[in-house]
Short mmCIF file of C-alpha atoms in Angstrom, two decimals:
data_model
loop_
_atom_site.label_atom_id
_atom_site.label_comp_id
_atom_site.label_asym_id
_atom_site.label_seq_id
_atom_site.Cartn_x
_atom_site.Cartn_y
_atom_site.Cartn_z
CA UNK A 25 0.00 0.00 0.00
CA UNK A 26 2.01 3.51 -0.71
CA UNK A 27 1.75 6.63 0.71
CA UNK A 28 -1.80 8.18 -0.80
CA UNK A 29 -3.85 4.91 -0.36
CA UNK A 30 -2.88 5.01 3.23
CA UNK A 31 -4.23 8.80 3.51
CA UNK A 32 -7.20 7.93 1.93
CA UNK A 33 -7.57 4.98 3.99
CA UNK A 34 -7.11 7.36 7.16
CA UNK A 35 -9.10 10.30 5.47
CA UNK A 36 -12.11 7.93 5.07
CA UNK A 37 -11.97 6.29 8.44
CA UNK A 38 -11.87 9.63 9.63
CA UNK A 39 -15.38 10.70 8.17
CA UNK A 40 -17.03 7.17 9.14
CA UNK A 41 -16.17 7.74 12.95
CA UNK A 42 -17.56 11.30 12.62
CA UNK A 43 -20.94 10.09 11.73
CA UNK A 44 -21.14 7.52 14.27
CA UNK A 45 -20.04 4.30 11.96
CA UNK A 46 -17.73 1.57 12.93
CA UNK A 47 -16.27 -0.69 11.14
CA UNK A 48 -14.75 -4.03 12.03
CA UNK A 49 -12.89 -7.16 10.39
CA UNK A 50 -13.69 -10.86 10.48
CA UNK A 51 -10.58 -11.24 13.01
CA UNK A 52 -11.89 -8.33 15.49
CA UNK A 53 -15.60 -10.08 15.40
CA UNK A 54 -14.43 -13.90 16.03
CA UNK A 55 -12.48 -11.78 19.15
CA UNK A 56 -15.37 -10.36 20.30
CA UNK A 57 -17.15 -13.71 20.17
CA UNK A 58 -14.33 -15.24 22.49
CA UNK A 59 -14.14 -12.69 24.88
CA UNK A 60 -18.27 -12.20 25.22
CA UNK A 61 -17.48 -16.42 26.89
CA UNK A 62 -15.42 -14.84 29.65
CA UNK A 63 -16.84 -14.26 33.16
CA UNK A 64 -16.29 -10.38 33.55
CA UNK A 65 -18.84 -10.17 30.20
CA UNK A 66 -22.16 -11.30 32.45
CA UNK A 67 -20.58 -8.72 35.14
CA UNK A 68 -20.22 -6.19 32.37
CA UNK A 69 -23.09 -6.66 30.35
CA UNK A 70 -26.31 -6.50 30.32
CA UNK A 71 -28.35 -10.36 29.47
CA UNK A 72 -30.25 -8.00 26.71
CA UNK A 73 -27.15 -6.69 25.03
CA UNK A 74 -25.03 -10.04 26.09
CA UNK A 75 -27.66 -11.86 24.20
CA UNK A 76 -28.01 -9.35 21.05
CA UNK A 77 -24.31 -9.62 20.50
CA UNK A 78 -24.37 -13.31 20.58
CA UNK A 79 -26.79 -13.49 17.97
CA UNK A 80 -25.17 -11.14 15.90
CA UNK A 81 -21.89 -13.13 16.01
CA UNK A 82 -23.60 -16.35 15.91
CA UNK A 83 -22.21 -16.62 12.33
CA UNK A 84 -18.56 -15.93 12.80
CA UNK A 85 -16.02 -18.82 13.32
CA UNK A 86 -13.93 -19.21 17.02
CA UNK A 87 -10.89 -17.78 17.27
CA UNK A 88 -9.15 -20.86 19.22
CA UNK A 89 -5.96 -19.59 20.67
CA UNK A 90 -4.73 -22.31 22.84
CA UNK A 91 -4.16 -24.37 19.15
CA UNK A 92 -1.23 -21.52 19.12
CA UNK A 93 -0.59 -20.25 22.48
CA UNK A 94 0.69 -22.06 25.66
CA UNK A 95 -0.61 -20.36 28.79
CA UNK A 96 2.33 -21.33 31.38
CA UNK A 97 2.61 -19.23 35.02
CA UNK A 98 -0.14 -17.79 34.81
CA UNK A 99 -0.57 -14.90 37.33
CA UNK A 100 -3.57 -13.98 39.57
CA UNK A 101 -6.42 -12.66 37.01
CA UNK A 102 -8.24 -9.28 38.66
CA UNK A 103 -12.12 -8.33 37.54
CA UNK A 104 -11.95 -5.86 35.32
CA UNK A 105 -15.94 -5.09 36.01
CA UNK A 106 -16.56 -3.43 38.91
CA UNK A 107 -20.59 -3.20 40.53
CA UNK A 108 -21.28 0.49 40.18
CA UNK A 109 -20.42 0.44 36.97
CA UNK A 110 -24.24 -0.40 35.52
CA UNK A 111 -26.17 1.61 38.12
CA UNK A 112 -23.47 4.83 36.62
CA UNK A 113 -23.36 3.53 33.24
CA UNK A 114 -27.38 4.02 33.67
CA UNK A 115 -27.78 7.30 35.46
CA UNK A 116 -25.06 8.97 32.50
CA UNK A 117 -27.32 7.78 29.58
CA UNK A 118 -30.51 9.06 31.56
CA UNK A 119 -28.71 12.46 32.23
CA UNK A 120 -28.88 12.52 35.88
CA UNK A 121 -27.18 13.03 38.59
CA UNK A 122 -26.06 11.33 41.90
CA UNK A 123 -25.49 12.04 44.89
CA UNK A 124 -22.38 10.44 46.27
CA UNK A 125 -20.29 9.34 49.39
CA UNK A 126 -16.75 8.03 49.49
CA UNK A 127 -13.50 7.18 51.05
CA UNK A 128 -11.05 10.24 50.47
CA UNK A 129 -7.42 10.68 51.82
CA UNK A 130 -6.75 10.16 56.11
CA UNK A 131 -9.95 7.96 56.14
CA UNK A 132 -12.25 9.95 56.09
CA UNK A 133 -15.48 9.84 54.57
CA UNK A 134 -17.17 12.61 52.24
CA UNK A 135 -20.72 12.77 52.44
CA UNK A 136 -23.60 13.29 49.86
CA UNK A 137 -22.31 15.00 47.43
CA UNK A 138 -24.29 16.17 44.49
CA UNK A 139 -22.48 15.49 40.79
CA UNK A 140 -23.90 15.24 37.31
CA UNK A 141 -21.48 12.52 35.58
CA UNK A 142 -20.75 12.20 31.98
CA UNK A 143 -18.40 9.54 31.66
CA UNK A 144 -16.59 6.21 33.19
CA UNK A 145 -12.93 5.88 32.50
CA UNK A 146 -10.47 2.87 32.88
CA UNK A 147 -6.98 3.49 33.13
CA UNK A 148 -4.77 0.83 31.39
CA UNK A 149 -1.98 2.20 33.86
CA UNK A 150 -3.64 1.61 37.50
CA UNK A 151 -6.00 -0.92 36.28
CA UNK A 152 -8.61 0.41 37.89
CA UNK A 153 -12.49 2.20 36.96
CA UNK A 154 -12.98 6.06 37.16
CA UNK A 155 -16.56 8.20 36.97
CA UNK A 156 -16.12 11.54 35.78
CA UNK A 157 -18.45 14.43 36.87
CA UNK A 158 -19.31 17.83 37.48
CA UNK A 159 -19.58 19.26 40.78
CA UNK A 160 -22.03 22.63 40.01
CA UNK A 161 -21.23 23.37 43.65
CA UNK A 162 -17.30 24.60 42.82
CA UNK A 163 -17.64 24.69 39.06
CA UNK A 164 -15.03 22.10 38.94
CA UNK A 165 -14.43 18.48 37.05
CA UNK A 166 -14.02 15.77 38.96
CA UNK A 167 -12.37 11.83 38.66
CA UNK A 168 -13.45 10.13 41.22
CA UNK A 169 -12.24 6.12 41.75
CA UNK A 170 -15.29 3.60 41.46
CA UNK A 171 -13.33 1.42 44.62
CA UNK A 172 -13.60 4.81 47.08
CA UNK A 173 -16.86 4.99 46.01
CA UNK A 174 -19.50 4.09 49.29
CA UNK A 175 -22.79 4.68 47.71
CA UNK A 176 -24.17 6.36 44.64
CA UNK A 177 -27.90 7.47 44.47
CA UNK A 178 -28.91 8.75 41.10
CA UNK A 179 -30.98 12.10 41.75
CA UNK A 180 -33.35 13.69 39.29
CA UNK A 181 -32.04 16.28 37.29
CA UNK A 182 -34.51 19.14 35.55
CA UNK A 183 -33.86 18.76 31.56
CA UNK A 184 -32.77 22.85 31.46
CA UNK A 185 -30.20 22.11 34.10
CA UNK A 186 -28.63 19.23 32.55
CA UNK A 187 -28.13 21.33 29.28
CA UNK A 188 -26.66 23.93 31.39
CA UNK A 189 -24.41 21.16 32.83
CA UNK A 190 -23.30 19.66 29.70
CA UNK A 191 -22.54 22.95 28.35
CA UNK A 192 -20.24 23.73 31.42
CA UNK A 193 -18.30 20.62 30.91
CA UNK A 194 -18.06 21.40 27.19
CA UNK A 195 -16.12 24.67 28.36
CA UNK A 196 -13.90 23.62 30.80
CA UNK A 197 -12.50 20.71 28.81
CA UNK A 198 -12.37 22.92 26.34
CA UNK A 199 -10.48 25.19 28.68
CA UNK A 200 -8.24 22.10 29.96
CA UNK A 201 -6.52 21.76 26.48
CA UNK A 202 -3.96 22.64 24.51
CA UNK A 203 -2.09 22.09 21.12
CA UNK A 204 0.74 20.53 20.15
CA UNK A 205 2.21 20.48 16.81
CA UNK A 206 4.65 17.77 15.52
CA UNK A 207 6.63 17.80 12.29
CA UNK A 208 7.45 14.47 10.81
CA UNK A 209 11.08 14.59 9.24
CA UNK A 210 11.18 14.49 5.29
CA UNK A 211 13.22 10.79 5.71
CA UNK A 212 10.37 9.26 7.50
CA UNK A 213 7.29 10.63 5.43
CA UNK A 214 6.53 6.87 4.17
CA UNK A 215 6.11 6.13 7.80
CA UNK A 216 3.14 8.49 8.53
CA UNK A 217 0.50 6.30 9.07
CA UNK A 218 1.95 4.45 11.81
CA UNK A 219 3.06 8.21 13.62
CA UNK A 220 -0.63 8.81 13.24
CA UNK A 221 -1.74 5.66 14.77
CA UNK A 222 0.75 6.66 17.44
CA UNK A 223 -1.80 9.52 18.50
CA UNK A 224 -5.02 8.12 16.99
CA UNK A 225 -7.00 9.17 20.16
CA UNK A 226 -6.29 12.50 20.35
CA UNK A 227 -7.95 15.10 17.54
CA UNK A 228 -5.84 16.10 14.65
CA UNK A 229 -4.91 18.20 11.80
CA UNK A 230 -2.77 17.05 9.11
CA UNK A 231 -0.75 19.85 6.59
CA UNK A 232 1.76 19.02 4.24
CA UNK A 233 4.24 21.61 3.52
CA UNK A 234 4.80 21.32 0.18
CA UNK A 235 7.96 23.38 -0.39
CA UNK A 236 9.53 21.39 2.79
CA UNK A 237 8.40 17.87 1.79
CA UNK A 238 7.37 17.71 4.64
CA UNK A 239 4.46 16.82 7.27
CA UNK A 240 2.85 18.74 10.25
CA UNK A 241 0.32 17.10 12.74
CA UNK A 242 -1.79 19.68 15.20
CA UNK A 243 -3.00 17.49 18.28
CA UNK A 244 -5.78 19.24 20.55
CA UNK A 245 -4.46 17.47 24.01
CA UNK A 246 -6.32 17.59 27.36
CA UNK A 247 -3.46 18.79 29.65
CA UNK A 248 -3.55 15.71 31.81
CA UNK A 249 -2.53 14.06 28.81
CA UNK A 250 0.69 15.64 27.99
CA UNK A 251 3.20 13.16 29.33
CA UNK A 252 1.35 10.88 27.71
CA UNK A 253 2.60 12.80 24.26
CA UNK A 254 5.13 12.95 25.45
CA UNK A 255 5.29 8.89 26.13
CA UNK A 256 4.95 8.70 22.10
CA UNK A 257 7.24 11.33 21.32
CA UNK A 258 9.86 8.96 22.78
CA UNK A 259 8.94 5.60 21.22
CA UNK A 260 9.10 7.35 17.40
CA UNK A 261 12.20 9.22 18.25
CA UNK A 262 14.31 10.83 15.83
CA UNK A 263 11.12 10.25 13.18
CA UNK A 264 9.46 13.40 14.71
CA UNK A 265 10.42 16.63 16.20
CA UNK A 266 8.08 18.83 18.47
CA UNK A 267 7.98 22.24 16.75
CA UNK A 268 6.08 24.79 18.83
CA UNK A 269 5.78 24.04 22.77
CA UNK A 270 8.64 25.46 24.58
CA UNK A 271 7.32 23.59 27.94
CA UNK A 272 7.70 19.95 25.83
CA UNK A 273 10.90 20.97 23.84
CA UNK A 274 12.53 21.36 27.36
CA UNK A 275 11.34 18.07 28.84
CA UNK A 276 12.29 16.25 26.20
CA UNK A 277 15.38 17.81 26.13
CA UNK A 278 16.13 17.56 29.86
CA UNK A 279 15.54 13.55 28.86
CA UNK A 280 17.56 13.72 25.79
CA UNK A 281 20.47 15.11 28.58
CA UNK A 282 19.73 12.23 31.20
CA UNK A 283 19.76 9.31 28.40
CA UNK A 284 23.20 10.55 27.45
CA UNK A 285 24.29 11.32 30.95
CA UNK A 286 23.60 7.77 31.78
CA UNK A 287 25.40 6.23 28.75
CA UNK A 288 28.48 8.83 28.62
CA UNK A 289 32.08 7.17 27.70
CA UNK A 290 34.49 8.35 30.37
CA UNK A 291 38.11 8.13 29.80
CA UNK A 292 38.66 4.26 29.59
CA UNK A 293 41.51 2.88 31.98
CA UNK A 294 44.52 1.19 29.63
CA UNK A 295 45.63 -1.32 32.63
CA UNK A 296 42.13 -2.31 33.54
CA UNK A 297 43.07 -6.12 35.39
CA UNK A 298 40.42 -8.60 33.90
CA UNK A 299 38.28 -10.28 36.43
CA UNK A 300 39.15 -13.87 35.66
CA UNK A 301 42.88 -12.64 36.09
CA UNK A 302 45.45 -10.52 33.94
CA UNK A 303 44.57 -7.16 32.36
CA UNK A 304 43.19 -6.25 29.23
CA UNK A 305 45.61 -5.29 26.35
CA UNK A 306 45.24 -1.73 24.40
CA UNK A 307 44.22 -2.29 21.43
CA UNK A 308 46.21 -2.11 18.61
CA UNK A 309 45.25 0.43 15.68
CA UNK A 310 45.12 -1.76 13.13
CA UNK A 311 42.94 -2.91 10.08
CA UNK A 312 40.53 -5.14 11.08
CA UNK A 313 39.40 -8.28 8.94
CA UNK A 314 36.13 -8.85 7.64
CA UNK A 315 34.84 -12.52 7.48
CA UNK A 316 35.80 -12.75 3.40
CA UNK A 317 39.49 -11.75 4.55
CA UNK A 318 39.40 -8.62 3.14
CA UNK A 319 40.05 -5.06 5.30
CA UNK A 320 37.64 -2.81 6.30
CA UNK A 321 38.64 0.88 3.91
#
């Protein structure tokens, strides 16, 4: 596949997740299938949905992985599902709110608050469920863990005040962002689609500068996401450059400093004694052989 069916491939996936479309291939559905047999799918599910998605994968063949993998040591298996996450999963699509106690830090206990939550996040890092929600009290966002959570009573919410909610949250996420644009280097332009499936969950603008041969991606990135960027930055390394936050040049300069720090030659001792006995010999400047006999130029 070159370079223009891949951006036309992207370009096009692009406009089917705007209007709500997904796509998926045989491999992804005969996964699905597999995983709806696991435990944590009953926990997770719903028996209406658990049972709509079985019949709509009824067709597709089992992906049998244990006629290719071995599972040896296997460690202890957590629960990804966790029990509020229904009851919330049901007062978000309902647009109400909830009034909440939990466990915060020292102990203690915070009692009935009033939220309006709008989403439920897991993070791959801490393995663990979050609800996020507005507190109208302070004005504020709020991430709240579903394990400090004591109870959670949905509460009727007036349809004006819930649009006035939503539009609050719109604004300060909005407000919580920022951009960051990356240039990909001329030498690694055939490698674009991979850089963009580096930041695929992140919005994005995509300019080719014509006279530089070369490409410019615009990410809109909540703030709490920046190291995160910053993560990826790393991994694609000298394939793309960040070229307009000071605050990220810096840090990944201050690593670029520590990386080389760590693996700096110092002056190498000529009458180093070897630790099976004797000393190592300086080594002689000469021509070394390559396996055909002939030098090196």
């Amino acid at each position: 596949m070159n370079l223009f069916e891949k951006m036309f491939n992207y370009q096009m996936m692009t406009r089917l997740n705007e209007t709500g479309l997904f796509t998926w291939t045989s491999q992804e559905r005969a996964w699905l299938r597999m995983m709806l047999h696991h435990p944590a799918a009953r926990e997770a599910l719903s028996p209406v949905t658990l049972d709509k998605m079985h019949h709509m994968l009824d067709g597709e063949h089992d992906l049998n992985l244990q006629d290719y993998l071995t599972e040896k040591a296997k460690s202890e298996e957590n629960s990804v599902s966790h029990p509020l996450l229904q009851p919330l999963r049901q007062i978000i699509l309902h647009h109400q709110g909830f009034r909440l106690t939990g466990r915060v830090r020292n102990g203690r206990t915070s009692q009935d608050q009033f939220g309006f939550p709008y989403k439920l996040e897991y993070s791959m890092v801490k393995k663990e469920w979050y609800v996020l929600w507005y507190a109208p009290r302070f004005d504020k966002l709020m991430s709240t863990k579903l394990h400090s959570i004591v109870t959670a009573e949905a509460q009727h919410v007036e349809p004006e005040s819930a649009s006035v909610y939503t539009a609050n949250i719109a604004a300060l996420t909005e407000k919580r962002k920022t951009t960051v644009t990356i240039e990909v280097l001329p030498e690694f332009n055939q490698e674009l689609s991979r850089i963009l499936y580096a930041f695929s969950c992140f919005e994005k603008q995509v300019e080719y500068i014509e006279d530089q041969q070369m490409y410019r991606i615009e990410l809109t990135v909540p703030r709490n996401e920046i190291d995160y960027v910053l993560s990826k930055m790393r991994f694609l390394g000298k394939r793309v450059r960040i070229a307009d936050h000071a605050v990220l040049q810096q840090r990944m300069s201050e690593t670029a400093a520590k990386v080389l720090a760590r693996y700096a030659e110092s002056e190498p001792d000529r009458n180093i004694e070897h630790p099976l006995g004797g000393r190592h010999l300086q080594h002689e400047e000469e021509p070394h052989a390559k396996a055909d006999g002939q030098d090196l130029a």
